[in-house]
Coordinates of C-alpha atoms in Angstrom, one line a residue:
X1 CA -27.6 40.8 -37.7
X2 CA -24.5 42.4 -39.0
X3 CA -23.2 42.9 -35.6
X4 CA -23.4 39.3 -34.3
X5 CA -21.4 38.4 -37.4
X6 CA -18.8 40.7 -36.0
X7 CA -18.7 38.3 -33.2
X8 CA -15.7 35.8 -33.4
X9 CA -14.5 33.9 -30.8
X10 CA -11.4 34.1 -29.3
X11 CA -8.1 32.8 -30.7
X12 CA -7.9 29.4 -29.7
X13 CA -4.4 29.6 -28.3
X14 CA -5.8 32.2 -25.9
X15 CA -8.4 29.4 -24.7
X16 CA -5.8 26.9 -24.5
X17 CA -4.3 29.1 -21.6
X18 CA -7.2 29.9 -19.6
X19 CA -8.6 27.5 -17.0
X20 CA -12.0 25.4 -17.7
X21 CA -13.8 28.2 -15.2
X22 CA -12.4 31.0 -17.0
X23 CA -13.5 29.2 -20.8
X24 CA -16.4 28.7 -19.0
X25 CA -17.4 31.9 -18.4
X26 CA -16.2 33.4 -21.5
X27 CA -18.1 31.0 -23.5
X28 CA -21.7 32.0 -21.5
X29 CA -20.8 35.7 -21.5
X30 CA -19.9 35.5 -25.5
X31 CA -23.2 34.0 -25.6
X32 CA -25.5 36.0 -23.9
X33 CA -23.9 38.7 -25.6
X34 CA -24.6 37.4 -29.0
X35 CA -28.3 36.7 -28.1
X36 CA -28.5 40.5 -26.9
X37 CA -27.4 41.8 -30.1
X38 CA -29.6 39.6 -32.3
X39 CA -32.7 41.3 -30.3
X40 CA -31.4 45.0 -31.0
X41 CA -31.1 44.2 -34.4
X42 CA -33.8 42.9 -34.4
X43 CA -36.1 46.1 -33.2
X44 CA -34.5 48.9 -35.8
X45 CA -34.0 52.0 -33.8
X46 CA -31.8 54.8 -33.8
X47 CA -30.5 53.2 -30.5
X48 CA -30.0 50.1 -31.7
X49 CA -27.3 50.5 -33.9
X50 CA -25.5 53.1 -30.7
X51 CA -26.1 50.0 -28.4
X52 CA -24.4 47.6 -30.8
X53 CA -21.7 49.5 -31.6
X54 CA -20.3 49.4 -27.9
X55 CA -17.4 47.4 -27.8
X56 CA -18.0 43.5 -26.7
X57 CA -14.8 43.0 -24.3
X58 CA -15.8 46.0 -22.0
X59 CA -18.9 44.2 -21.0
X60 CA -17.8 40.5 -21.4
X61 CA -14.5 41.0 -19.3
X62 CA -16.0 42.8 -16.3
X63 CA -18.2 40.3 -14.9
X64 CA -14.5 37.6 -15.1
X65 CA -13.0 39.6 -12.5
X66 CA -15.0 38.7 -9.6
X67 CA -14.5 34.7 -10.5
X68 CA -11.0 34.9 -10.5
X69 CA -10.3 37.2 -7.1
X70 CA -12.3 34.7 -5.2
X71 CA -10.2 32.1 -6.7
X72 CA -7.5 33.7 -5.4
X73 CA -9.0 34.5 -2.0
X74 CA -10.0 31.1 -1.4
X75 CA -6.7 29.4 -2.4
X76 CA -5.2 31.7 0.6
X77 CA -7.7 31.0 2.7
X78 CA -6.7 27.3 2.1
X79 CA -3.4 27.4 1.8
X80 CA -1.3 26.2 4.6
X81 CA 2.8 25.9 4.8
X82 CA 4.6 23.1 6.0
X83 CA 7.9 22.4 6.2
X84 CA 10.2 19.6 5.6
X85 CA 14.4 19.5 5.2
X86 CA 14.3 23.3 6.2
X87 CA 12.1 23.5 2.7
X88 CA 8.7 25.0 3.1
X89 CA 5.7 23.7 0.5
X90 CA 2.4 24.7 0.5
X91 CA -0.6 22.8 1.0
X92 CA -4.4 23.8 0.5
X93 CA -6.8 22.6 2.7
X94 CA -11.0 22.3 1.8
X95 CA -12.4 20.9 5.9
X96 CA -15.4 18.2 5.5
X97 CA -18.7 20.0 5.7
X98 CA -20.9 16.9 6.5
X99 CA -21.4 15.3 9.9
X100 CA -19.7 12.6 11.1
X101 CA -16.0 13.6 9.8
X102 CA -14.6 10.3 7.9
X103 CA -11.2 11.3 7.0
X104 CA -8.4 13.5 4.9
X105 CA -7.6 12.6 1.3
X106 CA -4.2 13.5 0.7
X107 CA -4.1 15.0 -3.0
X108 CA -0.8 14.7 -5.2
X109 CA -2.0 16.3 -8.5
X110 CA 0.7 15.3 -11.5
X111 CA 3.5 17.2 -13.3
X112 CA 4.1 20.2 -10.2
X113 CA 0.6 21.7 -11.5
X114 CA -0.8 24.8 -10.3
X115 CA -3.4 23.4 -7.6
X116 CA -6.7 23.8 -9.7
X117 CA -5.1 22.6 -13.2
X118 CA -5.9 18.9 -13.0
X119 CA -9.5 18.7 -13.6
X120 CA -9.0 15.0 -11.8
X121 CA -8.1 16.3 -8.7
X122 CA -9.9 19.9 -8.7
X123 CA -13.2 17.9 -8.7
X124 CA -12.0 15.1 -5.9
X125 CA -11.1 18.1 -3.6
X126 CA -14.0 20.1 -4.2
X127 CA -17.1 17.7 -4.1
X128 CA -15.7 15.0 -1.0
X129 CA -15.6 17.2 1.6
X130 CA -19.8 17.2 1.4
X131 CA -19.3 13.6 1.8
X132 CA -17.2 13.3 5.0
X133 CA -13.6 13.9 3.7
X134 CA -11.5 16.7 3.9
X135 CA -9.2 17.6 1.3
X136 CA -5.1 18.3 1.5
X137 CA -3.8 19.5 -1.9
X138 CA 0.1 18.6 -1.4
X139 CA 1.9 20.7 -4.1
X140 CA 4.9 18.1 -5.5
X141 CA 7.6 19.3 -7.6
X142 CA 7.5 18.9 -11.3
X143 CA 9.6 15.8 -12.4
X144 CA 12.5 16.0 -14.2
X145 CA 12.2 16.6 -17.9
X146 CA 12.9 13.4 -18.9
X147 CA 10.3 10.9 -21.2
X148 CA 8.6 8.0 -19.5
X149 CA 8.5 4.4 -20.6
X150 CA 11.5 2.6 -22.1
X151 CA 14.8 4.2 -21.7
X152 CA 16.1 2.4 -24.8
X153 CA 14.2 0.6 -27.5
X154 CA 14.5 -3.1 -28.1
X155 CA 17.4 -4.5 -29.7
X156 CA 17.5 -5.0 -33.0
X157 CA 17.9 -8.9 -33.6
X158 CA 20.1 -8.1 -36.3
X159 CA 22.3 -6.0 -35.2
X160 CA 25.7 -6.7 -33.9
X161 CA 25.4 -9.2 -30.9
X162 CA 27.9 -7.1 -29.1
X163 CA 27.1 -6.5 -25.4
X164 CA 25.1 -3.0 -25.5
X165 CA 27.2 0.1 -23.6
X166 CA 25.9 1.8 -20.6
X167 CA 24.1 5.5 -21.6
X168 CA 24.9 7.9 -19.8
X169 CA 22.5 10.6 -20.1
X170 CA 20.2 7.7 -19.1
X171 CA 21.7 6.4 -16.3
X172 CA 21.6 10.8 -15.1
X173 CA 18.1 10.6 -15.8
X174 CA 17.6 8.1 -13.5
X175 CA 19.3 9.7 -11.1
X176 CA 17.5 12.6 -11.5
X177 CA 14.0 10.7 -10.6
X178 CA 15.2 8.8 -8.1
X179 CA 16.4 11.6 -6.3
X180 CA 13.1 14.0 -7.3
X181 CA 11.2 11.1 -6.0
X182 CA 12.7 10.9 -2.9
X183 CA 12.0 14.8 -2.1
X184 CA 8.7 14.1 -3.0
X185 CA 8.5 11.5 -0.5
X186 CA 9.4 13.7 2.2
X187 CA 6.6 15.7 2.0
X188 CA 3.9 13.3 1.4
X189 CA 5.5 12.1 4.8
X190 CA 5.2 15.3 6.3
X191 CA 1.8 15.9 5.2
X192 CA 0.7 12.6 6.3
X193 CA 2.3 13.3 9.9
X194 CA 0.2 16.8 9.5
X195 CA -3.0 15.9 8.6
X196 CA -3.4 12.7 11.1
X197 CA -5.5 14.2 13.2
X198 CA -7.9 14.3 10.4
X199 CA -8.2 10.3 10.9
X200 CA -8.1 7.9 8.6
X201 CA -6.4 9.1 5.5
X202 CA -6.5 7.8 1.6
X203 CA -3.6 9.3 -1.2
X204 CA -4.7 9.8 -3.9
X205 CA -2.2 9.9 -7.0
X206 CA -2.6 11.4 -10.6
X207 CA -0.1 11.2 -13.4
X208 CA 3.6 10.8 -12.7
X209 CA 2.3 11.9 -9.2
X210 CA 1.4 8.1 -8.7
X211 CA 4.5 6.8 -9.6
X212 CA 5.7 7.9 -6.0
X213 CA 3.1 5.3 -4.6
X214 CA 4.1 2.2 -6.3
X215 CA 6.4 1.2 -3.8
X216 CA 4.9 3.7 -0.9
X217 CA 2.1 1.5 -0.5
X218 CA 4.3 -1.7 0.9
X219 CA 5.0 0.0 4.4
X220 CA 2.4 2.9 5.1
X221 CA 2.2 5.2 8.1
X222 CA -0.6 3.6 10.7
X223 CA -2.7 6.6 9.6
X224 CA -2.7 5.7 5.9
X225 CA -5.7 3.7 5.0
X226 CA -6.1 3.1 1.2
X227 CA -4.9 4.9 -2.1
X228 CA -5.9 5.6 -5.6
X229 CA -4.1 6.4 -8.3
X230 CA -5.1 8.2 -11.5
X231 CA -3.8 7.2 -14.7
X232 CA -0.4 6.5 -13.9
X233 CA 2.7 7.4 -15.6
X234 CA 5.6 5.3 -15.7
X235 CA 9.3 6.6 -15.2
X236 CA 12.4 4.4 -15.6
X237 CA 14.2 3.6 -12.4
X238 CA 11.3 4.1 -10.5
X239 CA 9.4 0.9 -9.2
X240 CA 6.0 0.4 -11.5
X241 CA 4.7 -2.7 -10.4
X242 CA 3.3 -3.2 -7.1
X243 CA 4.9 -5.0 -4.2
X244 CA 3.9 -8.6 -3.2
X245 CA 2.1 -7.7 -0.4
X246 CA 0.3 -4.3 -0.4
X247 CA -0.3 -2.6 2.9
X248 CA -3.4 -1.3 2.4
X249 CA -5.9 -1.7 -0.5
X250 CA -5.4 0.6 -3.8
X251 CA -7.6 1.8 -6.4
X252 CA -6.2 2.3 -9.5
X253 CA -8.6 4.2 -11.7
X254 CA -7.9 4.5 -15.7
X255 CA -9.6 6.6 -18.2
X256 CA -10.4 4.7 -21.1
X257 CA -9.7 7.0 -23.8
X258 CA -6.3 6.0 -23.3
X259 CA -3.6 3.0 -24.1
X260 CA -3.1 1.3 -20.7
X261 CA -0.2 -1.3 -22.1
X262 CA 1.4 -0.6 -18.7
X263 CA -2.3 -1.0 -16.4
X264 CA -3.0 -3.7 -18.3
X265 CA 0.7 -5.3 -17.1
X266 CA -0.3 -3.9 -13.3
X267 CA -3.5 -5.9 -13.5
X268 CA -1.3 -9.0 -14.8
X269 CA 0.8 -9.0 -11.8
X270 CA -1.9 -8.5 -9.5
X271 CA -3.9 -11.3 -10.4
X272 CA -0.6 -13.4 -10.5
X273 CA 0.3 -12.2 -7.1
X274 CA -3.4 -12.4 -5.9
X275 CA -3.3 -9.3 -4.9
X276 CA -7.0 -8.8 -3.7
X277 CA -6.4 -5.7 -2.0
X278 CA -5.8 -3.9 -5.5
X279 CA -8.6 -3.2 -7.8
X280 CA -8.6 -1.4 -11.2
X281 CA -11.6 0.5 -13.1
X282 CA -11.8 1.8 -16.4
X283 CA -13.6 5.1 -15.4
X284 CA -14.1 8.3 -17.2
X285 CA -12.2 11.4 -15.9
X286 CA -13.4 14.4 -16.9
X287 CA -13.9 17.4 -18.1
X288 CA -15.2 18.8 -14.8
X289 CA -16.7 22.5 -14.5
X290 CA -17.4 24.3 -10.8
X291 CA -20.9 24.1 -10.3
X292 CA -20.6 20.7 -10.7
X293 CA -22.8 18.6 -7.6
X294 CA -21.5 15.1 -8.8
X295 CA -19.2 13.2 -11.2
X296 CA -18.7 9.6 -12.3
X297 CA -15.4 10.0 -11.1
X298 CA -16.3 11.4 -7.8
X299 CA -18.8 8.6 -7.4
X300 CA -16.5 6.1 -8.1
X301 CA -13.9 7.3 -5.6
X302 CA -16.8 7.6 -2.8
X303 CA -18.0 4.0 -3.6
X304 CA -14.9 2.4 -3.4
X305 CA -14.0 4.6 -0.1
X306 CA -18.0 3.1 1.2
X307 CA -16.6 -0.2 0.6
X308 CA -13.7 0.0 2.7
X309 CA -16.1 0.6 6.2
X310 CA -18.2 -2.1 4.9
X311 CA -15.7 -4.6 4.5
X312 CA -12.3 -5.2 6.1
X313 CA -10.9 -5.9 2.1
X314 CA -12.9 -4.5 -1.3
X315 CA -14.3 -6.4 -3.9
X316 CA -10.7 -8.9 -5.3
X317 CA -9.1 -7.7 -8.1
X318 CA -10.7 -10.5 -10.1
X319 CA -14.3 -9.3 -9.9
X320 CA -15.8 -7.7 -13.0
X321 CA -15.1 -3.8 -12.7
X322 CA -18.5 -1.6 -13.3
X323 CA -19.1 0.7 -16.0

């Protein structure tokens, strides 16, 4: 047994920087190797001590390898360029595998991340193209390095009542968004202009991603049929709240191990407005690992989607949301 004692795991800062397939797989290699070792020491022979001296990584890494240059082959085989501004961008594109073909989801995955990162949108784009929908991963920049929420805190009522001065740096920040924003508008644009033919198509919105479709979803391309958004992040000087009248219904999904101060506001304003093209769900997100066949989330978003054919609005905003 002494040399499964010898087996730690790995550091956890290396496991913060590996992906959920490569933890994953590290995690079911570590323990197959552990429960190998316990039978060798378990039979005491001369080649059982030989066997359990042979160094763990050579046989735990090999078998990684594979995983990760598929990865790799398959993102090219997905990955698509389109250009916008004399700017190409990539896009990665999973085709629907079930018959009849309902549409595209349009993908904008928060923050600039790497296209599997977000465990969100890694398991939207893998499991909907079995049900109908093919998926467009639209890589966005990142935002700029800036904090969301509040540019300034509220005034303190004893302080001077002096008329507050403009900041600077905050008015640049804003700026900054504003114009990021409007670069990521341009390709969403494109990409809707590119993946028409596809049919009807649906954005979907995660993080500060989603904070591009607040006002986006007043005047929609023809082609654009509904959107979701994923835990939104709020930025000053961009619009939060939705417009009076939204163009096409919106999902706006929340996970509810998080403060929603600002969802709670969205669904405020929707009721006020009667907005019954908007719905929100508290939903869980993840974690998500491939190999997965379904999700809550997943089965949420393909609900909501079935609801759209079967009625020309969904359910109004003021209907109790499901578990």
């Amino acid at each position: 047994m002494e040399a499964r004692a010898e087996l730690a795991p790995p550091p956890a800062t290396i496991l913060a920087g590996m992906s959920n397939r490569v933890r994953h797989r590290l995690s079911t290699l570590l323990c197959a190797l552990a429960l190998a070792l316990e039978a060798m020491a378990a039979e005491p022979t001369a080649g059982t001590e030989a066997a359990a001296a042979q160094p763990p990584a050579a046989v735990a890494a090999a078998p990684a390898a594979p995983d990760l240059a598929e990865l790799a082959l398959q993102l090219a085989a997905e990955r698509r360029l389109l250009q916008v501004e004399g700017e190409e961008f990539p896009v990665f594109v999973k085709t629907s595998t079930a018959k009849p073909a309902r549409g595209a989801l349009l993908l904008l995955p928060g923050d600039g991340e790497y296209p599997t990162a977000s465990p969100a949108i890694e398991q939207l784009r893998q499991l909907l193209p079995a049900q109908g929908w093919s998926t467009w991963l639209i890589s966005l920049e990142s935002p700029p390095r800036s904090h969301s929420g509040p540019l300034v805190p509220d005034p303190d009522p004893q302080a001077s009542a002096a008329p507050a001065q403009p900041d600077p740096d905050a008015q640049q920040r804003i700026e900054e968004l504003r114009k990021w924003a409007k670069r990521c508008e341009a390709r969403i644009a494109r990409a809707v202009s590119a993946a028409s033919a596809e049919g009807a198509l649906v954005l979907v919105a995660e993080n500060s991603a989603a904070a591009l479709l607040t006002g986006f979803v007043g005047a929609q391309p023809a082609a654009v049929k509904a959107a979701i958004v994923i835990d939104p992040v709020d930025f000053p000087g961009l619009a939060s709240e939705w417009p009076d009248d939204l163009a096409v219904p919106v999902l706006e999904l929340l996970d509810p191990v998080t403060q929603h101060e600002e969802g709670a506001q969205r669904r405020a304003q929707a009721d006020a407005a009667g907005l019954d093209r908007y719905r929100q769900i508290m939903t869980s997100i993840g974690p998500w690992e491939p190999g997965d066949n379904e999700t809550l989330l997943a089965k949420r978003v393909r609900g909501w989607l079935r609801s759209l054919d079967q009625h020309s609005r969904p359910v109004p905003v003021s209907a109790p949301a499901a578990d």
